[in-house]
CSV table of C-alpha atoms in Angstrom, one decimal:
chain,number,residue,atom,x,y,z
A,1,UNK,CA,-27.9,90.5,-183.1
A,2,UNK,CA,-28.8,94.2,-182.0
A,3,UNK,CA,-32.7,94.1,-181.6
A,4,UNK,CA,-32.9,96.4,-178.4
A,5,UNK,CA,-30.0,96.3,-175.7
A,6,UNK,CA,-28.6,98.0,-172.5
A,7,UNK,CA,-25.1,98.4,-171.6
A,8,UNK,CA,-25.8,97.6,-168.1
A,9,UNK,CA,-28.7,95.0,-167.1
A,10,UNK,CA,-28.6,95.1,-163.7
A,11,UNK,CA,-30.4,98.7,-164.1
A,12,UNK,CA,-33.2,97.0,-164.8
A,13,UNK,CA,-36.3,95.4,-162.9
A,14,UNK,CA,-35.1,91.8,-162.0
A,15,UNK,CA,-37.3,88.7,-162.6
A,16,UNK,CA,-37.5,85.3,-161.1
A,17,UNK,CA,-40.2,82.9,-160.3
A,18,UNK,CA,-40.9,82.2,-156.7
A,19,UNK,CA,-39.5,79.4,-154.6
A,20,UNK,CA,-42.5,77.8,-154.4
A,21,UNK,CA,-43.1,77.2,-158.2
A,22,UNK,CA,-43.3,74.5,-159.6
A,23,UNK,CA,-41.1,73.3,-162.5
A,24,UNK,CA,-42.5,72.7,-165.4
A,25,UNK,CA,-40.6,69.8,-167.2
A,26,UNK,CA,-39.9,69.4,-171.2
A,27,UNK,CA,-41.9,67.2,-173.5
A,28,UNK,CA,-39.9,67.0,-176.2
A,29,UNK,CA,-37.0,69.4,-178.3
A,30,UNK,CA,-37.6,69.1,-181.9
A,31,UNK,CA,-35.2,70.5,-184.6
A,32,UNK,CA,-36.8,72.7,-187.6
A,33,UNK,CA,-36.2,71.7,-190.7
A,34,UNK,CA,-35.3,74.3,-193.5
A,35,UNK,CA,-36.9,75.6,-196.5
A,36,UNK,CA,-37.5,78.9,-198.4
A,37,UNK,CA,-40.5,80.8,-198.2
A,38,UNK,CA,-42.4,83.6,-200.4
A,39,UNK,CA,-39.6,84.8,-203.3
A,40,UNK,CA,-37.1,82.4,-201.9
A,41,UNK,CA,-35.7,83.3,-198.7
A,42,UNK,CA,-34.5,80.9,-196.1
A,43,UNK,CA,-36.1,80.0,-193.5
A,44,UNK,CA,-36.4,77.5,-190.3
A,45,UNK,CA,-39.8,76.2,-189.6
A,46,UNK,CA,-39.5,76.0,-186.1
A,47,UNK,CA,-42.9,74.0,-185.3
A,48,UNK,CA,-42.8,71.4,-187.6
A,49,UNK,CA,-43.5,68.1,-186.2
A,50,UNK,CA,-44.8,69.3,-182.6
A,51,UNK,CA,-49.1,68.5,-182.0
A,52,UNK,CA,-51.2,71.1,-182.3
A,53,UNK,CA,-52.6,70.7,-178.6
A,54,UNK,CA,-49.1,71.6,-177.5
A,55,UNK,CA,-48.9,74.7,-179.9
A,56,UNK,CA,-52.4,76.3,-179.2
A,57,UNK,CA,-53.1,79.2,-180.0
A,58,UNK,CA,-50.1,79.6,-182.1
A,59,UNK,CA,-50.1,78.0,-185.4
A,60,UNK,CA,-46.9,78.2,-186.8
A,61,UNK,CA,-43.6,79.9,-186.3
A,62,UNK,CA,-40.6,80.4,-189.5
A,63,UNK,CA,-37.0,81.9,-188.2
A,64,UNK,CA,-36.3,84.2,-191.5
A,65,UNK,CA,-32.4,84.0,-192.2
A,66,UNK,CA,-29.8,84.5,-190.2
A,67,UNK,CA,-28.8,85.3,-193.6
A,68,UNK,CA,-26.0,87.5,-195.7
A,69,UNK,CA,-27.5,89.2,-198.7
A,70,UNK,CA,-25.1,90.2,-201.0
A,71,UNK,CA,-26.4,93.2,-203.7
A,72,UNK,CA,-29.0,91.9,-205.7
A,73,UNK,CA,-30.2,88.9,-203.7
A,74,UNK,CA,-32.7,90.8,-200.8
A,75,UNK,CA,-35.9,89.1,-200.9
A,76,UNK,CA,-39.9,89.2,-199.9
A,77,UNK,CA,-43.3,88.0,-200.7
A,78,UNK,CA,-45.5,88.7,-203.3
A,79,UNK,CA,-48.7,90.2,-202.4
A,80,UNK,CA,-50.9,87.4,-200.8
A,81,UNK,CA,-54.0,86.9,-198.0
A,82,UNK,CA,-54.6,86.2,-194.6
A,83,UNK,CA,-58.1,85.5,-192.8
A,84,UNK,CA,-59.0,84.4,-189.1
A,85,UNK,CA,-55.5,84.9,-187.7
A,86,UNK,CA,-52.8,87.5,-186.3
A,87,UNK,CA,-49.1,87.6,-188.2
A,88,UNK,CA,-46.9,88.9,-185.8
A,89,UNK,CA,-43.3,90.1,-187.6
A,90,UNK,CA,-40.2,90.6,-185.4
A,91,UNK,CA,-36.9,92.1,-187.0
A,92,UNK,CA,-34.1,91.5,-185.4
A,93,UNK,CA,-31.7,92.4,-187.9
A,94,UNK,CA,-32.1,94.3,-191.6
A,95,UNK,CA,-35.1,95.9,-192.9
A,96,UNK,CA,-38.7,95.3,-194.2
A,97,UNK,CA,-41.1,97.3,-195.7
A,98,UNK,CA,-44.8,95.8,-195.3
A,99,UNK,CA,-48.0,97.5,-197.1
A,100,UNK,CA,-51.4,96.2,-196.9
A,101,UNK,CA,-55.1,96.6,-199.2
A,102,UNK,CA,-56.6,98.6,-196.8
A,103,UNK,CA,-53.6,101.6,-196.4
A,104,UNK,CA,-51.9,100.1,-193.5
A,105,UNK,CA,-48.4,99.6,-193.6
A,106,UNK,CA,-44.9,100.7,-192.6
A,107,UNK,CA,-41.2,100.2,-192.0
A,108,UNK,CA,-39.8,97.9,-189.2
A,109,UNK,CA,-36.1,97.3,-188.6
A,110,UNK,CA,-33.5,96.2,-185.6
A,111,UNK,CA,-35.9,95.0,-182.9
A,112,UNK,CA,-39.4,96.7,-184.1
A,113,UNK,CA,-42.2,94.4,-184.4
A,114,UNK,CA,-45.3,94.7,-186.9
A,115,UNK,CA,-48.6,93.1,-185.2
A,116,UNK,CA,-50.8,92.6,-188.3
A,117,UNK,CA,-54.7,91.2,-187.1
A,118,UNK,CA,-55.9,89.8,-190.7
A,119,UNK,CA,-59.3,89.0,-189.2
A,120,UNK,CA,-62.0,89.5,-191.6
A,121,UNK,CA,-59.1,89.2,-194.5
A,122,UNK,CA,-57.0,91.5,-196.4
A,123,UNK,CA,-53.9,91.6,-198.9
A,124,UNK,CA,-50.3,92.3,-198.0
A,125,UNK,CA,-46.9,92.5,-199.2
A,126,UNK,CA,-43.0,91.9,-197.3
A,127,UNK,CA,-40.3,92.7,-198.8
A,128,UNK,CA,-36.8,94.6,-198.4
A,129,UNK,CA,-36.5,98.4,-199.5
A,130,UNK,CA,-35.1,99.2,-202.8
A,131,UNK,CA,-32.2,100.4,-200.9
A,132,UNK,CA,-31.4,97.0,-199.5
A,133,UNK,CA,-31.8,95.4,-202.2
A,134,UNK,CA,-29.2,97.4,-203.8
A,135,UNK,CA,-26.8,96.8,-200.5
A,136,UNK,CA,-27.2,94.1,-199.4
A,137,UNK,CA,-26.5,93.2,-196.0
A,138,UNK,CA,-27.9,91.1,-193.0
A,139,UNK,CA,-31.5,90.3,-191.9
A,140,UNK,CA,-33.0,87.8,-189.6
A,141,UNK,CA,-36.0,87.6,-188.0
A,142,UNK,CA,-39.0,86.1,-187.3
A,143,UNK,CA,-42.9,85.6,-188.3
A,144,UNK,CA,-45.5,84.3,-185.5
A,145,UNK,CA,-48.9,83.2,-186.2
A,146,UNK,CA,-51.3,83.6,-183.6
A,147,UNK,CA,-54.9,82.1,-184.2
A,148,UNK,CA,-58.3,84.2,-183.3
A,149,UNK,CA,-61.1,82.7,-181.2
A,150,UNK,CA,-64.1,81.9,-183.5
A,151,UNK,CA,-65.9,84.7,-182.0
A,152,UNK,CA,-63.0,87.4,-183.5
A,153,UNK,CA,-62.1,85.6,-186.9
A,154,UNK,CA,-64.2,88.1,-188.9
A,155,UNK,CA,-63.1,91.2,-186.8
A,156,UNK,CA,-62.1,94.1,-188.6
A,157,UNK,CA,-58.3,94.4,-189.7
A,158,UNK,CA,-55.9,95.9,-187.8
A,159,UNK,CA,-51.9,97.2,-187.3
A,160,UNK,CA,-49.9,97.7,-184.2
A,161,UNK,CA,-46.4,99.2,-185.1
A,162,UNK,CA,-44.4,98.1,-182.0
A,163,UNK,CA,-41.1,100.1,-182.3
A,164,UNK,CA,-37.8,98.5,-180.2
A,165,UNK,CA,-37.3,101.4,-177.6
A,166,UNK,CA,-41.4,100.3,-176.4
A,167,UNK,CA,-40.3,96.8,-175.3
A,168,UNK,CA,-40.2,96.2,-172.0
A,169,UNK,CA,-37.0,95.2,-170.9
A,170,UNK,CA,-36.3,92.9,-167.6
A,171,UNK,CA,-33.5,90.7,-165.8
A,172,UNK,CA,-32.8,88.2,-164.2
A,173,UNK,CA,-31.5,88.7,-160.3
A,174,UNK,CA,-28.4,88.2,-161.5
A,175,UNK,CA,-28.1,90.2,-164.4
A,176,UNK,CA,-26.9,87.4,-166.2
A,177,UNK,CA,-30.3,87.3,-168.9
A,178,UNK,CA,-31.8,90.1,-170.7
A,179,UNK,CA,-35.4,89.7,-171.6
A,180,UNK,CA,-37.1,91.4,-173.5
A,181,UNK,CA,-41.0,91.3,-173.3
A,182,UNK,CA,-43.0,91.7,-176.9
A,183,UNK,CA,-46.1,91.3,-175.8
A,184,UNK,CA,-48.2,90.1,-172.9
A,185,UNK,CA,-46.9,89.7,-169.4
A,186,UNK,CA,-43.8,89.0,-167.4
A,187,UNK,CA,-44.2,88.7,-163.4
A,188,UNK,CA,-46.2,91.9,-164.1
A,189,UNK,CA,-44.2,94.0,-166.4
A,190,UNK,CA,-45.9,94.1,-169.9
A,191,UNK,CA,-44.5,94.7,-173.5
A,192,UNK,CA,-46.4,97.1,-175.8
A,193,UNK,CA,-48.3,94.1,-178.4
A,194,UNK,CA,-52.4,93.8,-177.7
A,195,UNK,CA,-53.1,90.6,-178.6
A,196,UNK,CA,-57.1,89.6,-178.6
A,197,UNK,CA,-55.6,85.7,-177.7
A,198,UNK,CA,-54.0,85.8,-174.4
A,199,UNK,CA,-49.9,85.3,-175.0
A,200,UNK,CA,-46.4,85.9,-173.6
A,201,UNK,CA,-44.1,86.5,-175.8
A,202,UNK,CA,-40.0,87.2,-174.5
A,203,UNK,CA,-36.7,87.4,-176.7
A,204,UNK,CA,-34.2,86.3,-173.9
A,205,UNK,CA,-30.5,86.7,-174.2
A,206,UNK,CA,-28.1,84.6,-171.9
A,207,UNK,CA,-25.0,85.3,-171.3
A,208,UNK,CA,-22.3,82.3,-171.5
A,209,UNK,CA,-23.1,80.2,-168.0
A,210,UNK,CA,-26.5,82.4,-167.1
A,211,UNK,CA,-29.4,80.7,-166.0
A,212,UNK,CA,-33.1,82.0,-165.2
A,213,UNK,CA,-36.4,80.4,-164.0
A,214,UNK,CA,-39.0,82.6,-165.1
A,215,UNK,CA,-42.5,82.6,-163.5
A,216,UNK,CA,-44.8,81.4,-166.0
A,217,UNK,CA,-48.5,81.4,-166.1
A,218,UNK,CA,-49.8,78.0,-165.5
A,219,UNK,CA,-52.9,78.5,-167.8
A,220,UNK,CA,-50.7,79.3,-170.6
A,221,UNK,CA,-48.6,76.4,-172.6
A,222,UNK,CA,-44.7,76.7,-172.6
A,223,UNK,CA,-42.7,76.9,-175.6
A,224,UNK,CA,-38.5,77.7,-176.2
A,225,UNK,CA,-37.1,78.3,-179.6
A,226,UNK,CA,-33.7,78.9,-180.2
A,227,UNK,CA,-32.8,81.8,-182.2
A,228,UNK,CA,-28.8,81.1,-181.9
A,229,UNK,CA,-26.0,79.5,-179.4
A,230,UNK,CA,-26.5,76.2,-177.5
A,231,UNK,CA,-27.6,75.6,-173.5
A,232,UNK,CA,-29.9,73.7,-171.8
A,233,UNK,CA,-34.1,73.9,-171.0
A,234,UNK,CA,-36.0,73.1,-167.6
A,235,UNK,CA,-34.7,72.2,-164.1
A,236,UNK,CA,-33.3,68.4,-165.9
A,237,UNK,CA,-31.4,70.7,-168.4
A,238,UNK,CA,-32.1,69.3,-171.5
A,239,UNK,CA,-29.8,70.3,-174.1
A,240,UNK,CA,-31.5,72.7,-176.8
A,241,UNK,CA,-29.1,74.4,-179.3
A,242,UNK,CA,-29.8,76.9,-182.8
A,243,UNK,CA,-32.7,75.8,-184.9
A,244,UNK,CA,-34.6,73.8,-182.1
A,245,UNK,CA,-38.1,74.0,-179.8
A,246,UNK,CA,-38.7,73.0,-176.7
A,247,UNK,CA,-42.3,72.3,-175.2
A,248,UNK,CA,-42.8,72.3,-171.8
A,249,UNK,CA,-45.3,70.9,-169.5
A,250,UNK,CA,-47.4,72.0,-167.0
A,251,UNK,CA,-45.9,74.3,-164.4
A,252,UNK,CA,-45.4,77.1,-162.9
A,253,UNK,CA,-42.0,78.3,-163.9
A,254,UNK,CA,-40.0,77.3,-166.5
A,255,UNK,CA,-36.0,77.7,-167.3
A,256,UNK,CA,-33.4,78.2,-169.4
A,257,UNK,CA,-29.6,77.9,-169.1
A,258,UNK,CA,-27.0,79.2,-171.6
A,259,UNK,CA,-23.7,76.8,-172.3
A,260,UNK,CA,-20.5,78.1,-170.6
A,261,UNK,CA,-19.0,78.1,-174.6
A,262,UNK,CA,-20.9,79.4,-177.2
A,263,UNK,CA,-20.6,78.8,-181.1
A,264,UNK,CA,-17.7,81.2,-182.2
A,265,UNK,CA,-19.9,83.2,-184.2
A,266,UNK,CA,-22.5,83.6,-181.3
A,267,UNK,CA,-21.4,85.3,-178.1
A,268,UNK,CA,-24.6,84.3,-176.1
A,269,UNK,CA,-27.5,82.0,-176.2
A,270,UNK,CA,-30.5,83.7,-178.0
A,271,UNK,CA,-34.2,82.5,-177.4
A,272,UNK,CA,-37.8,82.7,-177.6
A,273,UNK,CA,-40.2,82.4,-174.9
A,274,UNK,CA,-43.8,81.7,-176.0
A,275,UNK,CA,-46.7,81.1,-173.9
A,276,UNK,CA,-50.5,81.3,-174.7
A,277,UNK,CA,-53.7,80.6,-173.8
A,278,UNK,CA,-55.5,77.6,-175.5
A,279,UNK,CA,-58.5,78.0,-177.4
A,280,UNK,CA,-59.3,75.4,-177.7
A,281,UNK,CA,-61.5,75.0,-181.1
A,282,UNK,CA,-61.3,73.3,-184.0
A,283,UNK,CA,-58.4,74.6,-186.3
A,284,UNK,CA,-59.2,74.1,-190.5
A,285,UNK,CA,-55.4,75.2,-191.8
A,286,UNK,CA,-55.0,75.6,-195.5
A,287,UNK,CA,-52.3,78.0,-196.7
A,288,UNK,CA,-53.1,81.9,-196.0
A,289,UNK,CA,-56.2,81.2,-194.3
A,290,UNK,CA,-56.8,79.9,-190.7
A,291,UNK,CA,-60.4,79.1,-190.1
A,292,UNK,CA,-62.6,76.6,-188.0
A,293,UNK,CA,-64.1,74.6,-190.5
A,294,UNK,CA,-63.6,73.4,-194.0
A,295,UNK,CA,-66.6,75.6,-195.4
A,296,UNK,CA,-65.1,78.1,-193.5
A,297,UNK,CA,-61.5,77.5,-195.7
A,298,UNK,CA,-63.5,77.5,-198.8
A,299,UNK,CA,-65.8,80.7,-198.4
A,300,UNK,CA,-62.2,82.2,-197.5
A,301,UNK,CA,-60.8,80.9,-200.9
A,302,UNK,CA,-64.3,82.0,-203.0
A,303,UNK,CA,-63.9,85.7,-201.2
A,304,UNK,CA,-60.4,86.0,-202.0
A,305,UNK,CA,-60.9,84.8,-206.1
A,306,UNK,CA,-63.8,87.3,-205.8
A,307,UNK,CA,-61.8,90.3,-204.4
A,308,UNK,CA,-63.6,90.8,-201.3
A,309,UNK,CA,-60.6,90.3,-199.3
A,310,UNK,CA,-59.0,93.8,-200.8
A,311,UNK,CA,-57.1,94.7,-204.0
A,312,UNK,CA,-53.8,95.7,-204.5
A,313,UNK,CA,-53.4,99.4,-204.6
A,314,UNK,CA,-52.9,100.9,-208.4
A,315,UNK,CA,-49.3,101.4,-207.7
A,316,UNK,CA,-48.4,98.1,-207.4
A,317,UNK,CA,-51.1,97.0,-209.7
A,318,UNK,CA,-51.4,97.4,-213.6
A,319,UNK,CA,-51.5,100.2,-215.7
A,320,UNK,CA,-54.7,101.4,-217.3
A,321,UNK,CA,-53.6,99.7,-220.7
A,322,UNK,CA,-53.4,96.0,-218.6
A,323,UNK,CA,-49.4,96.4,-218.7
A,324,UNK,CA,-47.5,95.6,-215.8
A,325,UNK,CA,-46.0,98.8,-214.2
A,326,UNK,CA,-42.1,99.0,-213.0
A,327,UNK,CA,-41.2,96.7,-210.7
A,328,UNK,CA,-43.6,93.9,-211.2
């Protein structure tokens, strides 16, 4: 799991909530359940089940893989919409190529992130490079959406390429945890992703045994997913292991302890720290499209049947006789 590393953590800053913080406890630890998304790759839908009060502002959150493509089998979405929300895609391990209607696009590998703002609405496409394809090889990752305020739903569309050597990277005082921070802000330190909704978001790695209590803003919800390996969430240590959330309470701090023995094919417990601001509104949630009401969901549906959410560009489209061209 390479994302973005350092041989020697204790070179960097060192974070730990104060003594005076207050723990915040866990709700609940739900386990994702698995399916296959766009052309059929796996993935683990890791907020199934959990209320939406305890998830606001995020909607929804798929681990892609961990996954072993052998030649041949690499696979992405087809071209599809998005209005009213953010997509934000984190690559861990492996490749993907994204392209969108309006020109904006790019490459993200081992521990780049690609912060897509639909907003008003556009079309875009995932998938793995022809090379990969061809390969083969390993990719996991993640996709996080992150709802807009009413007031920026019909915003204009917009990409932040966040590569891996941009993250800030942090510690714990005993250099036991690296943390990497994607976006928002970690006892002051802040990762490279703008977000118009106020979030935190950390990929932690705990060594076998390491424990840290982060500070953690008290306006902002508290959520844990585990990415790989097994420990143990908030001051009661609740056991938490691959494939499941955590949601905290209210608090000021919140921790996370890795198991002295990890899975053999794990060497340290992986997670996901998530934190956000509520908004707060009403949520109307219908495939591609995350609006506030259901007239809003179906003027989002009529624009997209109409084309006023973009077209796919003529290279991936038809030809000018109305055949497909290569590759479709």
């Amino acid at each position: 799991m390479p994302a973005v590393t350092v041989d020697n953590p204790l070179t960097l800053p060192r974070v730990a909530a104060p003594a005076d913080a207050v723990p915040r406890p866990v709700r609940a630890v739900t386990t994702a359940p698995s399916g296959f998304e766009g052309e059929g790759f796996p993935v683990r839908r890791a907020f199934a089940g959990i209320n939406h009060r305890h998830l606001d502002p995020f909607i929804m959150m798929d681990q892609m893989g961990e996954v072993e493509y052998q030649p041949g089998e690499p696979k992405g979405t087809p071209w599809h919409p998005h209005r009213g929300f953010e997509t934000v895609t984190y690559i861990i391990d492996g490749i993907f190529d994204h392209q969108d209607s309006n020109g904006g696009g790019g490459t993200i590998t081992n521990g780049d992130t690609q912060w897509m703002t639909a907003g008003s609405g556009l079309l875009h496409i995932e998938a793995p490079p022809e090379h990969l394809v061809a390969s083969g090889g390993l990719f996991h990752g993640l996709q996080l959406w992150v709802n807009l305020p009413a007031k920026d739903k019909m915003m204009a569309p917009r990409y932040q390429d966040l590569r891996s050597g941009s993250v800030q990277l942090l510690t714990s005082p005993d250099g036991g945890a690296l943390l990497r921070v994607i976006a928002g802000e970690l006892d002051g330190h802040t990762g490279p992703g703008i977000t118009h909704t106020p979030i935190t978001m950390v990929h932690a790695t705990l060594a076998p045994g390491a424990e840290v209590t982060l500070p953690w803003r008290e306006d902002f919800n508290g959520l844990a997913y585990v990415l790989a390996g097994r420990g143990a969430v908030g001051a009661e240590r609740r056991p938490i292991h691959l494939g499941q959330t955590a949601v905290f309470g209210t608090g000021s701090s919140l921790t996370v302890r890795a198991d002295d023995k990890q899975d053999s094919h794990t060497p340290d417990l992986e997670v996901v720290l998530l934190g956000g601001q509520p908004i707060r509104e009403p949520v109307a949630h219908y495939g591609p499209f995350v609006m506030n009401t259901r007239d809003e969901l179906l003027q989002a549906f009529e624009d997209f049947q109409k084309g006023r959410l973009g077209t796919i560009p003529a290279v991936h489209g038809m030809s000018p006789d109305g055949t497909p061209r290569d590759g479709m």
